[in-house]
PDB file of C-alpha atoms in Angstrom:
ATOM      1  CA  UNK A   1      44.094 151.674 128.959  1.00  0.00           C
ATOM      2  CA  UNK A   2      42.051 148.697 127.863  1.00  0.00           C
ATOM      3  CA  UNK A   3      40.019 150.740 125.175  1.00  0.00           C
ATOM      4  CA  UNK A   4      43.310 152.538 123.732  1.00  0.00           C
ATOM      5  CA  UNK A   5      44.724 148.609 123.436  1.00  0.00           C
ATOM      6  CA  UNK A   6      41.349 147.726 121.385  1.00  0.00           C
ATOM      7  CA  UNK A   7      41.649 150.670 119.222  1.00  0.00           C
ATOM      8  CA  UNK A   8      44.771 150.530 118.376  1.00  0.00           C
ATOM      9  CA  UNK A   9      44.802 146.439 117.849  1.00  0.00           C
ATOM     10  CA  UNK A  10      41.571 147.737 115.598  1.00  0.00           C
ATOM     11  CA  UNK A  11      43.522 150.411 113.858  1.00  0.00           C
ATOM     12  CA  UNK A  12      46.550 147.708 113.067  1.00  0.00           C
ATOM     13  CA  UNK A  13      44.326 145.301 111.920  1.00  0.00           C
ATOM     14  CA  UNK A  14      42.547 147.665 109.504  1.00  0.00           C
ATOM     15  CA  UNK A  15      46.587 148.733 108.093  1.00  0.00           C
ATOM     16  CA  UNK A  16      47.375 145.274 108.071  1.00  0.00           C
ATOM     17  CA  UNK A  17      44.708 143.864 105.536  1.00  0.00           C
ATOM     18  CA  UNK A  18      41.948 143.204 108.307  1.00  0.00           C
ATOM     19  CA  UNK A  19      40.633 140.590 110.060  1.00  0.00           C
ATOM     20  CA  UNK A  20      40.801 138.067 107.291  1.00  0.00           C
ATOM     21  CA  UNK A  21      44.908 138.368 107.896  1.00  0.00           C
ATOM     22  CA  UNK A  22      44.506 137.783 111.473  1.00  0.00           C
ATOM     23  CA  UNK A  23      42.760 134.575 110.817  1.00  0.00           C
ATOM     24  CA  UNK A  24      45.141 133.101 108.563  1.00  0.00           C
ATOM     25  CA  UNK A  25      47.678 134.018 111.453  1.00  0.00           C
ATOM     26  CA  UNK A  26      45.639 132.432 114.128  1.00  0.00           C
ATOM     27  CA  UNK A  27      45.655 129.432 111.738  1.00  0.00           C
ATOM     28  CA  UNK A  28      49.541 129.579 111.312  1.00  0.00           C
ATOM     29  CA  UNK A  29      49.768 129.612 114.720  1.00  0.00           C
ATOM     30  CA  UNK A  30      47.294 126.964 115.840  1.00  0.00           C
ATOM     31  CA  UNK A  31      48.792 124.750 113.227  1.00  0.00           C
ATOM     32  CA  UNK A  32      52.376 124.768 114.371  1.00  0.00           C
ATOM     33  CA  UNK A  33      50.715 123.897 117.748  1.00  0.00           C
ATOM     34  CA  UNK A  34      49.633 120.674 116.444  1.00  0.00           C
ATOM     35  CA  UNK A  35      52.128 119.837 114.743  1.00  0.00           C
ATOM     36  CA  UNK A  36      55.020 120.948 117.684  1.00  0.00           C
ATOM     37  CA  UNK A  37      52.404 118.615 119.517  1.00  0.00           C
ATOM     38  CA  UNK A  38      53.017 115.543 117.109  1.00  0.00           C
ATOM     39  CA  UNK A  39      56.983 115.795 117.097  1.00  0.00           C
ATOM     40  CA  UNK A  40      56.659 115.618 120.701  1.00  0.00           C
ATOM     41  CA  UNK A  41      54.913 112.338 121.043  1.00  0.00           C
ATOM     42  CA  UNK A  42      56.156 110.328 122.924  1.00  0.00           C
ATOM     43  CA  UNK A  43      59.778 108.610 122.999  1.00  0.00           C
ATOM     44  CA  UNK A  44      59.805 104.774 121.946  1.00  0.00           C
ATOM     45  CA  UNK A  45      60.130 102.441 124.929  1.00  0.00           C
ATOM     46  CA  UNK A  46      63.349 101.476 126.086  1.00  0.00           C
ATOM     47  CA  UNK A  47      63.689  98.012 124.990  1.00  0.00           C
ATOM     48  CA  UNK A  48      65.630  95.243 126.925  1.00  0.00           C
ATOM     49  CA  UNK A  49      67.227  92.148 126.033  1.00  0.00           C
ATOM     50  CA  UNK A  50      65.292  88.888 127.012  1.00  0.00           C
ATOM     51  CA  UNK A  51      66.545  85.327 126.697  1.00  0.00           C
ATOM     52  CA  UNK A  52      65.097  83.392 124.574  1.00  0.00           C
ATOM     53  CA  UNK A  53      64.181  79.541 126.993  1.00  0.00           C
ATOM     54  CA  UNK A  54      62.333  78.088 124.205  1.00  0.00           C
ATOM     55  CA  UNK A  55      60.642  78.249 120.361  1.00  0.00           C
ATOM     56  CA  UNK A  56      57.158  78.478 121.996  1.00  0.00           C
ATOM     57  CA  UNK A  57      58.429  82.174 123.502  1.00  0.00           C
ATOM     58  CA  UNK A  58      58.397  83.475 119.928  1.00  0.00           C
ATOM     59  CA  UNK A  59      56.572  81.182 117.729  1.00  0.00           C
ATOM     60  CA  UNK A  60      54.607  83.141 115.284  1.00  0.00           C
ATOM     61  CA  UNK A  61      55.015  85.525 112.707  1.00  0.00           C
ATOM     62  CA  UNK A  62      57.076  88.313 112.783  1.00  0.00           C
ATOM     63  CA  UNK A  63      57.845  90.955 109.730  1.00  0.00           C
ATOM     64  CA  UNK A  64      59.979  93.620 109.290  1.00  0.00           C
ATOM     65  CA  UNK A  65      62.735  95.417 106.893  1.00  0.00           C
ATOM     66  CA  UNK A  66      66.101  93.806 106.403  1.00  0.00           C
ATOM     67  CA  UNK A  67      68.591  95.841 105.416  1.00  0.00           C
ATOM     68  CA  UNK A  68      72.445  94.575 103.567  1.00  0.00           C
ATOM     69  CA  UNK A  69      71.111  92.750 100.347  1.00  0.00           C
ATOM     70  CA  UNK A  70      71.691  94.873  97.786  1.00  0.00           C
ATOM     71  CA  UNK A  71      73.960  96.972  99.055  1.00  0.00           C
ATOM     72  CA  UNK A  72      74.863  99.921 102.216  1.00  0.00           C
ATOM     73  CA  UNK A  73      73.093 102.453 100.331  1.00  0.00           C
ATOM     74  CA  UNK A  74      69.404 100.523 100.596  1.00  0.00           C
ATOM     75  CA  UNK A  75      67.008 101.050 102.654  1.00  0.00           C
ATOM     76  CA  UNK A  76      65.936  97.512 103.299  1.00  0.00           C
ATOM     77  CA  UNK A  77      64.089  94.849 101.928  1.00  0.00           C
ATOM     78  CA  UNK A  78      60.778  93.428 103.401  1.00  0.00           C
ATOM     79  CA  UNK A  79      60.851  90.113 105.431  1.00  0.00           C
ATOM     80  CA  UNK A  80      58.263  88.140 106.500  1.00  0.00           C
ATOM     81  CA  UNK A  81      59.327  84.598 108.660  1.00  0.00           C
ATOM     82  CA  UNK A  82      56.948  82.336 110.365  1.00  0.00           C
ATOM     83  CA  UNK A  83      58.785  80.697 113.627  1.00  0.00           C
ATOM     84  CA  UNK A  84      57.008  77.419 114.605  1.00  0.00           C
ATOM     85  CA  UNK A  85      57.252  75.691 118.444  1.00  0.00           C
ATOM     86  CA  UNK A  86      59.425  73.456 117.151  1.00  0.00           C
ATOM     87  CA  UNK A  87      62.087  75.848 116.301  1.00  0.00           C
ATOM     88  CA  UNK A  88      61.693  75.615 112.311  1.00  0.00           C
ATOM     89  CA  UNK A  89      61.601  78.519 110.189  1.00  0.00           C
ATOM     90  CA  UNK A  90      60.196  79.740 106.877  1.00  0.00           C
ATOM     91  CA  UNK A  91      60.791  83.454 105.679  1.00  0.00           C
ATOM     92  CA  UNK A  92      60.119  85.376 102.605  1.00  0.00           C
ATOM     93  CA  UNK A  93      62.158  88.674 101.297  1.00  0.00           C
ATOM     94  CA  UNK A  94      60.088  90.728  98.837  1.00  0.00           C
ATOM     95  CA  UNK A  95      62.602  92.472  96.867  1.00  0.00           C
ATOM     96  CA  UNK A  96      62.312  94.665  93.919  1.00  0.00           C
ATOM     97  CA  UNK A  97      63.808  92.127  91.509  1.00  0.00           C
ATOM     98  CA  UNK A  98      61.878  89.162  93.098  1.00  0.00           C
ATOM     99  CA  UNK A  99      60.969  87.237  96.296  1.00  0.00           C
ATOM    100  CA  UNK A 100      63.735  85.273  97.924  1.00  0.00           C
ATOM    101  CA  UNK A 101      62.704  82.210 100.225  1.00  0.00           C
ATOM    102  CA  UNK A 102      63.857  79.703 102.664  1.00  0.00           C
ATOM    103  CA  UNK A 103      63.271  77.204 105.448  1.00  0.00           C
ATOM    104  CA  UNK A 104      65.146  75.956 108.350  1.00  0.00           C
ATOM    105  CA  UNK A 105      65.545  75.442 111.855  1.00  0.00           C
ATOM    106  CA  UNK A 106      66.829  77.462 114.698  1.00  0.00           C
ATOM    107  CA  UNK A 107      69.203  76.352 117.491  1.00  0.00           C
ATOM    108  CA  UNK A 108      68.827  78.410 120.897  1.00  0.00           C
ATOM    109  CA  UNK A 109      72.278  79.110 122.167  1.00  0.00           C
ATOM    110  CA  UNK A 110      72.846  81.385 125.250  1.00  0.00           C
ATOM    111  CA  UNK A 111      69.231  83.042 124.985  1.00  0.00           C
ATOM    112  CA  UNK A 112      69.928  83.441 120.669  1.00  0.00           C
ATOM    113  CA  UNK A 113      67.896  82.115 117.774  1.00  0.00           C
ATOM    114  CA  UNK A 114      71.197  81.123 115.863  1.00  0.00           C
ATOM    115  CA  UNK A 115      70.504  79.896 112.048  1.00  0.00           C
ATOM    116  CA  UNK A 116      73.127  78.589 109.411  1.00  0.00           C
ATOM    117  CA  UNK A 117      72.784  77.231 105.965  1.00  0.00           C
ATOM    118  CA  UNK A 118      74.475  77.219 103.062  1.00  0.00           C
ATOM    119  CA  UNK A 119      73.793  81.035 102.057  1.00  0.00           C
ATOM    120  CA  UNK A 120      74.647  82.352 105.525  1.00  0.00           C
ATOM    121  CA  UNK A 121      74.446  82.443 109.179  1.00  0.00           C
ATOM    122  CA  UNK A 122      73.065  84.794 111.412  1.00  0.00           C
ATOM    123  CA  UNK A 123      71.226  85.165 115.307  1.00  0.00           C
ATOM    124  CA  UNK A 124      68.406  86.839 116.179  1.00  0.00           C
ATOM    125  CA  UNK A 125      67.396  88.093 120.192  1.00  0.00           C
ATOM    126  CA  UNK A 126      64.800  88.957 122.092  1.00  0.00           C
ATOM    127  CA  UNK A 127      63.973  92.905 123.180  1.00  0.00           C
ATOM    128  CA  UNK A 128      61.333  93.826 125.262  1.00  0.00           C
ATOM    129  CA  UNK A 129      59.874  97.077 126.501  1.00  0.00           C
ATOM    130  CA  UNK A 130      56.588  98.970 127.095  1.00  0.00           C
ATOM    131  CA  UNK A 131      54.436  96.496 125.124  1.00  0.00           C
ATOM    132  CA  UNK A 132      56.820  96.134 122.357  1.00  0.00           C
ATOM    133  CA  UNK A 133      58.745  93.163 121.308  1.00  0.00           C
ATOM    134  CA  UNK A 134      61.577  92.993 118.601  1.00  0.00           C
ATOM    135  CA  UNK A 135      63.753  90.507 117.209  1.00  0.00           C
ATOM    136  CA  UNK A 136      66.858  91.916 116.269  1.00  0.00           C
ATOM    137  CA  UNK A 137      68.922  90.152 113.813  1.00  0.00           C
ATOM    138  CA  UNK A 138      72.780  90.087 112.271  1.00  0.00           C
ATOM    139  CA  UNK A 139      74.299  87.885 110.131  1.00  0.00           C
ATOM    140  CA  UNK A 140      76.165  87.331 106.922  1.00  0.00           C
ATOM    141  CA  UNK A 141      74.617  85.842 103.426  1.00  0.00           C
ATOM    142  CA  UNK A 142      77.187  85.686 100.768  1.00  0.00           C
ATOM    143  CA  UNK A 143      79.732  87.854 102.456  1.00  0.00           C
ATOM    144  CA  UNK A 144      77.314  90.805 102.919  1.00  0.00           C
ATOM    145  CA  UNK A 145      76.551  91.805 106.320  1.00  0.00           C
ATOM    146  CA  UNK A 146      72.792  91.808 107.161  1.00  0.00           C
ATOM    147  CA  UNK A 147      70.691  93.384 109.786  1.00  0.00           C
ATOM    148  CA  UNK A 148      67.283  93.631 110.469  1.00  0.00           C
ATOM    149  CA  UNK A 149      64.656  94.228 113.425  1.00  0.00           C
ATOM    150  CA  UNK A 150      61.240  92.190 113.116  1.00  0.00           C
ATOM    151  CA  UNK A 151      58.121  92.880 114.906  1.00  0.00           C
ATOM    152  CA  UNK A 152      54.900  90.409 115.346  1.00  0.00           C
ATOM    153  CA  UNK A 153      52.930  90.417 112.558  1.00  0.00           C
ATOM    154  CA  UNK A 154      49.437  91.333 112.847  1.00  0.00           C
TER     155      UNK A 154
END
């Protein structure tokens, strides 16, 4: 039985274009493989919220996409914003008609970075989970609701 399988596997591959064809298959196949194997990494952690006790918790710089500027249909603007032990602040937006900066301080209220100025006012908290920290942000500059999740900055 196992010689008529190998002849006639041999005789298909010879109708079929030859071994050449079976290659490229093999390829197909090993190829979706790797890439069923990559959109099946793993899932993100599950992050947590964390209270915030002090500045020193999250002093350093953090970066990430802000989205609500320019309007729903964006997909975000960059931020970058240093956070200092003392609780003052100093960010920078790179946008595609220019860079938009500011300074401030943070107030911790109920575990929240809360800010406010004359733009706007928004919070930010603390997530944590399997080795990942965010701070997730809301607010509203100029009537426009904001969001935004940063990440430390390498």
């Amino acid at each position: 039985e196992q010689a008529s399988l190998r002849t006639g596997a041999a005789r298909e591959m010879k109708r079929e274009g030859g071994p050449g064809v079976t290659a490229r298959a093999a390829a197909v196949v090993l190829a979706m493989l790797v890439l069923g194997a990559c959109a099946s990494s793993a899932p993100a952690p599950q992050l947590t919220p964390v209270a915030i006790s002090d500045f020193k918790a999250i002093a350093g710089k953090w970066s990430g996409r802000l989205v609500g500027l320019a309007s729903a249909r964006d997909d975000g603007d960059w931020v970058d914003m240093v956070i200092r032990e003392d609780g003052t602040y100093e960010y920078g937006i790179a946008r595609t008609i220019g860079v938009m900066a500011g300074k401030g301080t943070f107030t911790l209220q109920e575990g929240k970075l809360l800010m406010a100025g004359d733009r706007g006012q928004g919070s930010l908290s603390l997530l944590e989970g399997g080795g990942t920290r965010v701070l997730r942000g809301s607010g509203v500059m100029r009537g426009m609701p904001l969001t935004g999740d940063l990440r430390p900055a390498r």
